[in-house]
Amino acid sequence: MHPAYSVILFTTASGAGYGLLALLAVFGAAGVLPANTWLGFVGIGLGLALVVAGLLSSTFHLGRPERAARAFTQWRSSWLAREGVAAIAAFAPIAIFGIGWVFLNDTSGPFAWAGAATAVMAFVTVCCTAMIYASLKTIRQWNNALTLPAYLVLGLATGAILLVTISALFGVYRPAFATLAVVLLALGLAIKLAYWRQIDTERPRSTLGTATGLDRFGEVRLLEMPHTEENFIMREMGYAVARKHARRLRIVAALALFVVPLALLALALWSGPSLAIAMGILATLSAGVGVAVERWLFFAEATHASMIYYGRTA
Amino acid sequence: MTSLPTVTGDKRLGLVIDLDTCVGCHACATNCKEWNTSGHSAPLTDVNAYQAEQRGVWFNRVFTYEVGGQGPSARTVHFPKNCLHCEKPDCVTVCPTGASYKRAEDGIVLIDHDKCIGCKLCSWACPYGAREYDEDVGVMKKCTLCIDKIYNKNLPEGDRVPACVATCPSKARHFGDFADPDSKVSQLVRERGGFDLMPETGYRPTSKYLPPRPGNGANGAPKKLEPAPDLAGAGKFLRWVDRVLSR
């Protein structure tokens, strides 16, 4: 599948944004983080900025972005519409919780409930994002049980790295934040390793024989394309650039997204809060690169059933 | 609504494509483009139409496959492909805007181009590669089964068939109602063993394909050509005798 940069930015930025907002909401409502104006402004502000940047970016790959509001109507059948509805609905508890924290310095009582609702809506929205991909039966690399957990854990893990950095900058860092990030990163690595293993070993669901129904006569081979130039289907579904470097890019993603941040945060845990700021910033930069590579691979390594007709495997 | 219709109408319209008689002439694709670039889906934009890297929207694409490996059982099969107007079209249910819909009355899968936002998710959901993006207009387009032709009262009744069916010189395409067990398409599917493409995906296409008939392979061909008898040196009489006996 063609990895559109707008969709990579959308899924990674909104994932990290919702992860950060959910963690801030839980720790804020639980009283673990102080209801300090600037901490709330920077933390919730960054989470919102990532979410909004992601959502706006997703409209850039539309052919008619001026009609984007129509995409909220078909939530009964479409995960993309559900994602849009959930994202908009999530702004309500985020706004209430943010106002309580930033302007009233209060994250308790009703604001704590808004915090709980923020965490739930962030979870629901990321689930919907993942299901847009996981529900497509045409792409076996997405239509599996690991796509949803990967989106959830990667969103939370990148959000947790941001939480470590922000809390360290404001002097409210706790080792529990880094521990949480380390656990989520380890879990994320395990999920992605299992995912890569699965897509490498799974057999194609369809072949040119079943696609044409001609397997009854023996082996089927493409003799002539319908045309000499690449059409929309081949450009959108037949992206093959990444396959050449997939192995190396997987190593880059595994190191930059998981291993390096995990080591940095473990070092912060071992050395105490003094190193948390530096380790948090370095881990954020590394994970930012890593998650972009991971998401790029998620698209580029995905093969689409329609390309079977063009002589490819899927 | 992009939810599928809960009640099914009286008709299930679709095509039967006969892989035995298709000669791979691309007339279906050409006539389809001709009709549909000025009808319901107009225009079917071409980009760089007269230079390198040309690309454009086509509803029919004709592939050619080699089947049965090498040797006497090998055969060439021309394979036209367009939207199959599935009974369970995921391309419809994934649509976030309501632009894609399946008509209850005849099962045709259509796009309302005024509602489409061009997110391309429907093309991702179609295993047959039947939906194409018109980058000039910014919306998705697809085969309409020539909805503006098959119900067109301004046309003589015999012309109210999809453009691809009307133009096929080898009668490899048939249009009809699969809900009617006595229709020509239903009969063809019954008699010739019509089949679904990629049945394992569960999309349940309405349109069916007919398999190539079992050929003779190389068995019908003469084993060896006899060399013509050498008449060099024969006189006029012997040549006359040869002509008489050769009759």
GROMACS .gro file of C-alpha atoms in nm, chain A residues 60-257:
model
  198
   60PHE     CA    1  -0.483   1.647   0.332
   61HIS     CA    2  -0.506   1.316   0.150
   62LEU     CA    3  -0.874   1.374   0.067
   63GLY     CA    4  -0.970   1.461  -0.289
   64ARG     CA    5  -1.240   1.701  -0.164
   65PRO     CA    6  -1.133   1.818   0.187
   66GLU     CA    7  -1.405   2.087   0.186
   67ARG     CA    8  -1.660   1.806   0.223
   68ALA     CA    9  -1.477   1.643   0.517
   69ALA     CA   10  -1.770   1.708   0.755
   70ARG     CA   11  -1.971   1.446   0.563
   71ALA     CA   12  -1.733   1.182   0.700
   72PHE     CA   13  -1.911   1.192   1.039
   73THR     CA   14  -2.244   1.064   0.905
   74GLN     CA   15  -2.198   0.690   0.845
   75TRP     CA   16  -2.088   0.575   1.192
   76ARG     CA   17  -2.329   0.281   1.175
   77SER     CA   18  -2.119   0.098   0.918
   78SER     CA   19  -1.784   0.276   0.874
   79TRP     CA   20  -1.486   0.269   1.112
   80LEU     CA   21  -1.354   0.584   0.947
   81ALA     CA   22  -1.677   0.768   1.034
   82ARG     CA   23  -1.667   0.622   1.387
   83GLU     CA   24  -1.310   0.749   1.422
   84GLY     CA   25  -1.424   1.098   1.320
   85VAL     CA   26  -1.720   1.098   1.560
   86ALA     CA   27  -1.511   0.964   1.849
   87ALA     CA   28  -1.236   1.221   1.785
   88ILE     CA   29  -1.485   1.509   1.793
   89ALA     CA   30  -1.668   1.366   2.097
   90ALA     CA   31  -1.336   1.331   2.280
   91PHE     CA   32  -1.282   1.708   2.266
   92ALA     CA   33  -1.567   1.766   2.515
   93PRO     CA   34  -1.417   1.585   2.819
   94ILE     CA   35  -1.068   1.704   2.719
   95ALA     CA   36  -1.192   2.064   2.720
   96ILE     CA   37  -1.363   2.030   3.060
   97PHE     CA   38  -1.065   1.854   3.215
   98GLY     CA   39  -0.823   2.106   3.060
   99ILE     CA   40  -1.022   2.408   3.182
  100GLY     CA   41  -1.033   2.259   3.532
  101TRP     CA   42  -0.659   2.195   3.536
  102VAL     CA   43  -0.528   2.509   3.362
  103PHE     CA   44  -0.770   2.780   3.475
  104LEU     CA   45  -0.917   2.651   3.802
  105ASN     CA   46  -0.622   2.437   3.918
  106ASP     CA   47  -0.870   2.166   4.004
  107THR     CA   48  -0.852   1.806   3.881
  108SER     CA   49  -1.079   1.658   4.145
  109GLY     CA   50  -1.453   1.596   4.175
  110PRO     CA   51  -1.635   1.656   3.844
  111PHE     CA   52  -1.305   1.737   3.673
  112ALA     CA   53  -1.174   1.396   3.777
  113TRP     CA   54  -1.476   1.243   3.607
  114ALA     CA   55  -1.397   1.446   3.296
  115GLY     CA   56  -1.044   1.307   3.322
  116ALA     CA   57  -1.178   0.953   3.331
  117ALA     CA   58  -1.398   1.032   3.029
  118THR     CA   59  -1.092   1.176   2.851
  119ALA     CA   60  -0.901   0.852   2.902
  120VAL     CA   61  -1.196   0.642   2.782
  121MET     CA   62  -1.255   0.856   2.471
  122ALA     CA   63  -0.884   0.858   2.385
  123PHE     CA   64  -0.891   0.478   2.407
  124VAL     CA   65  -1.206   0.455   2.191
  125THR     CA   66  -1.067   0.692   1.928
  126VAL     CA   67  -0.738   0.504   1.889
  127CYS     CA   68  -0.935   0.177   1.868
  128CYS     CA   69  -1.142   0.325   1.582
  129THR     CA   70  -0.827   0.442   1.402
  130ALA     CA   71  -0.678   0.093   1.424
  131MET     CA   72  -1.004  -0.069   1.310
  132ILE     CA   73  -1.005   0.138   0.989
  133TYR     CA   74  -0.706  -0.076   0.891
  134ALA     CA   75  -0.777  -0.396   1.082
  135SER     CA   76  -1.123  -0.430   0.925
  136LEU     CA   77  -0.998  -0.443   0.564
  137LYS     CA   78  -1.018  -0.806   0.452
  138THR     CA   79  -0.828  -0.718   0.135
  139ILE     CA   80  -0.498  -0.663   0.321
  140ARG     CA   81  -0.381  -0.960   0.526
  141GLN     CA   82  -0.101  -0.760   0.694
  142TRP     CA   83  -0.367  -0.535   0.853
  143ASN     CA   84  -0.662  -0.772   0.887
  144ASN     CA   85  -0.520  -0.958   1.187
  145ALA     CA   86  -0.544  -0.968   1.567
  146LEU     CA   87  -0.220  -0.770   1.626
  147THR     CA   88  -0.309  -0.446   1.445
  148LEU     CA   89  -0.538  -0.312   1.720
  149PRO     CA   90  -0.304  -0.390   2.016
  150ALA     CA   91  -0.012  -0.240   1.822
  151TYR     CA   92  -0.193   0.091   1.769
  152LEU     CA   93  -0.306   0.105   2.132
  153VAL     CA   94   0.029   0.016   2.289
  154LEU     CA   95   0.232   0.237   2.054
  155GLY     CA   96   0.001   0.533   2.123
  156LEU     CA   97   0.032   0.481   2.498
  157ALA     CA   98   0.408   0.415   2.485
  158THR     CA   99   0.488   0.730   2.283
  159GLY     CA  100   0.250   0.924   2.510
  160ALA     CA  101   0.432   0.785   2.818
  161ILE     CA  102   0.770   0.901   2.683
  162LEU     CA  103   0.624   1.251   2.640
  163LEU     CA  104   0.483   1.233   2.995
  164VAL     CA  105   0.830   1.150   3.134
  165THR     CA  106   0.982   1.445   2.948
  166ILE     CA  107   0.713   1.699   3.043
  167SER     CA  108   0.694   1.590   3.407
  168ALA     CA  109   1.074   1.607   3.432
  169LEU     CA  110   1.077   1.957   3.281
  170PHE     CA  111   0.825   2.073   3.543
  171GLY     CA  112   0.998   1.897   3.831
  172VAL     CA  113   0.708   1.661   3.897
  173TYR     CA  114   0.874   1.351   3.750
  174ARG     CA  115   0.816   1.023   3.925
  175PRO     CA  116   1.003   0.698   3.857
  176ALA     CA  117   0.662   0.535   3.805
  177PHE     CA  118   0.624   0.729   3.477
  178ALA     CA  119   0.952   0.597   3.338
  179THR     CA  120   0.867   0.247   3.464
  180LEU     CA  121   0.534   0.265   3.282
  181ALA     CA  122   0.705   0.380   2.961
  182VAL     CA  123   0.962   0.099   2.988
  183VAL     CA  124   0.688  -0.162   3.036
  184LEU     CA  125   0.483  -0.024   2.743
  185LEU     CA  126   0.790  -0.011   2.516
  186ALA     CA  127   0.879  -0.371   2.599
  187LEU     CA  128   0.520  -0.475   2.531
  188GLY     CA  129   0.521  -0.278   2.205
  189LEU     CA  130   0.841  -0.446   2.091
  190ALA     CA  131   0.695  -0.789   2.168
  191ILE     CA  132   0.378  -0.708   1.970
  192LYS     CA  133   0.568  -0.576   1.669
  193LEU     CA  134   0.807  -0.872   1.666
  194ALA     CA  135   0.510  -1.109   1.677
  195TYR     CA  136   0.340  -0.902   1.404
  196TRP     CA  137   0.640  -0.914   1.171
  197ARG     CA  138   0.675  -1.286   1.233
  198GLN     CA  139   0.308  -1.340   1.153
  199ILE     CA  140   0.303  -1.144   0.826
  200ASP     CA  141   0.623  -1.320   0.715
  201THR     CA  142   0.497  -1.671   0.781
  202GLU     CA  143   0.126  -1.638   0.692
  203ARG     CA  144   0.029  -1.789   0.359
  204PRO     CA  145  -0.139  -1.565   0.099
  205ARG     CA  146  -0.518  -1.594   0.130
  206SER     CA  147  -0.580  -1.571  -0.243
  207THR     CA  148  -0.379  -1.669  -0.547
  208LEU     CA  149  -0.405  -1.584  -0.915
  209GLY     CA  150  -0.578  -1.922  -0.946
  210THR     CA  151  -0.860  -1.837  -0.703
  211ALA     CA  152  -0.871  -1.474  -0.821
  212THR     CA  153  -0.944  -1.580  -1.179
  213GLY     CA  154  -1.113  -1.913  -1.101
  214LEU     CA  155  -0.880  -2.068  -1.357
  215ASP     CA  156  -0.684  -2.286  -1.113
  216ARG     CA  157  -0.897  -2.580  -1.235
  217PHE     CA  158  -0.681  -2.578  -1.550
  218GLY     CA  159  -0.351  -2.569  -1.367
  219GLU     CA  160  -0.101  -2.293  -1.301
  220VAL     CA  161  -0.210  -1.940  -1.395
  221ARG     CA  162   0.044  -1.681  -1.508
  222LEU     CA  163   0.002  -1.319  -1.615
  223LEU     CA  164   0.076  -1.293  -1.985
  224GLU     CA  165  -0.026  -0.934  -2.063
  225MET     CA  166  -0.120  -0.633  -1.852
  226PRO     CA  167  -0.438  -0.447  -1.948
  227HIS     CA  168  -0.229  -0.140  -2.036
  228THR     CA  169   0.130  -0.021  -2.063
  229GLU     CA  170   0.133   0.251  -1.795
  230GLU     CA  171   0.059   0.226  -1.422
  231ASN     CA  172  -0.305   0.290  -1.325
  232PHE     CA  173  -0.448   0.418  -0.996
  233ILE     CA  174  -0.482   0.069  -0.849
  234MET     CA  175  -0.119  -0.016  -0.922
  235ARG     CA  176   0.013   0.311  -0.778
  236GLU     CA  177  -0.210   0.303  -0.467
  237MET     CA  178  -0.204  -0.070  -0.386
  238GLY     CA  179   0.112  -0.188  -0.561
  239TYR     CA  180   0.372   0.014  -0.371
  240ALA     CA  181   0.685  -0.202  -0.356
  241VAL     CA  182   0.970   0.039  -0.279
  242ALA     CA  183   1.002  -0.060   0.087
  243ARG     CA  184   1.020  -0.434   0.032
  244LYS     CA  185   1.378  -0.403  -0.085
  245HIS     CA  186   1.491  -0.248   0.245
  246ALA     CA  187   1.221  -0.391   0.472
  247ARG     CA  188   1.463  -0.595   0.686
  248ARG     CA  189   1.690  -0.299   0.757
  249LEU     CA  190   1.398  -0.063   0.818
  250ARG     CA  191   1.250  -0.309   1.067
  251ILE     CA  192   1.580  -0.305   1.258
  252VAL     CA  193   1.580   0.078   1.246
  253ALA     CA  194   1.221   0.087   1.375
  254ALA     CA  195   1.289  -0.168   1.650
  255LEU     CA  196   1.599   0.017   1.770
  256ALA     CA  197   1.475   0.376   1.741
  257LEU     CA  198   1.120   0.319   1.864
   0.00000   0.00000   0.00000
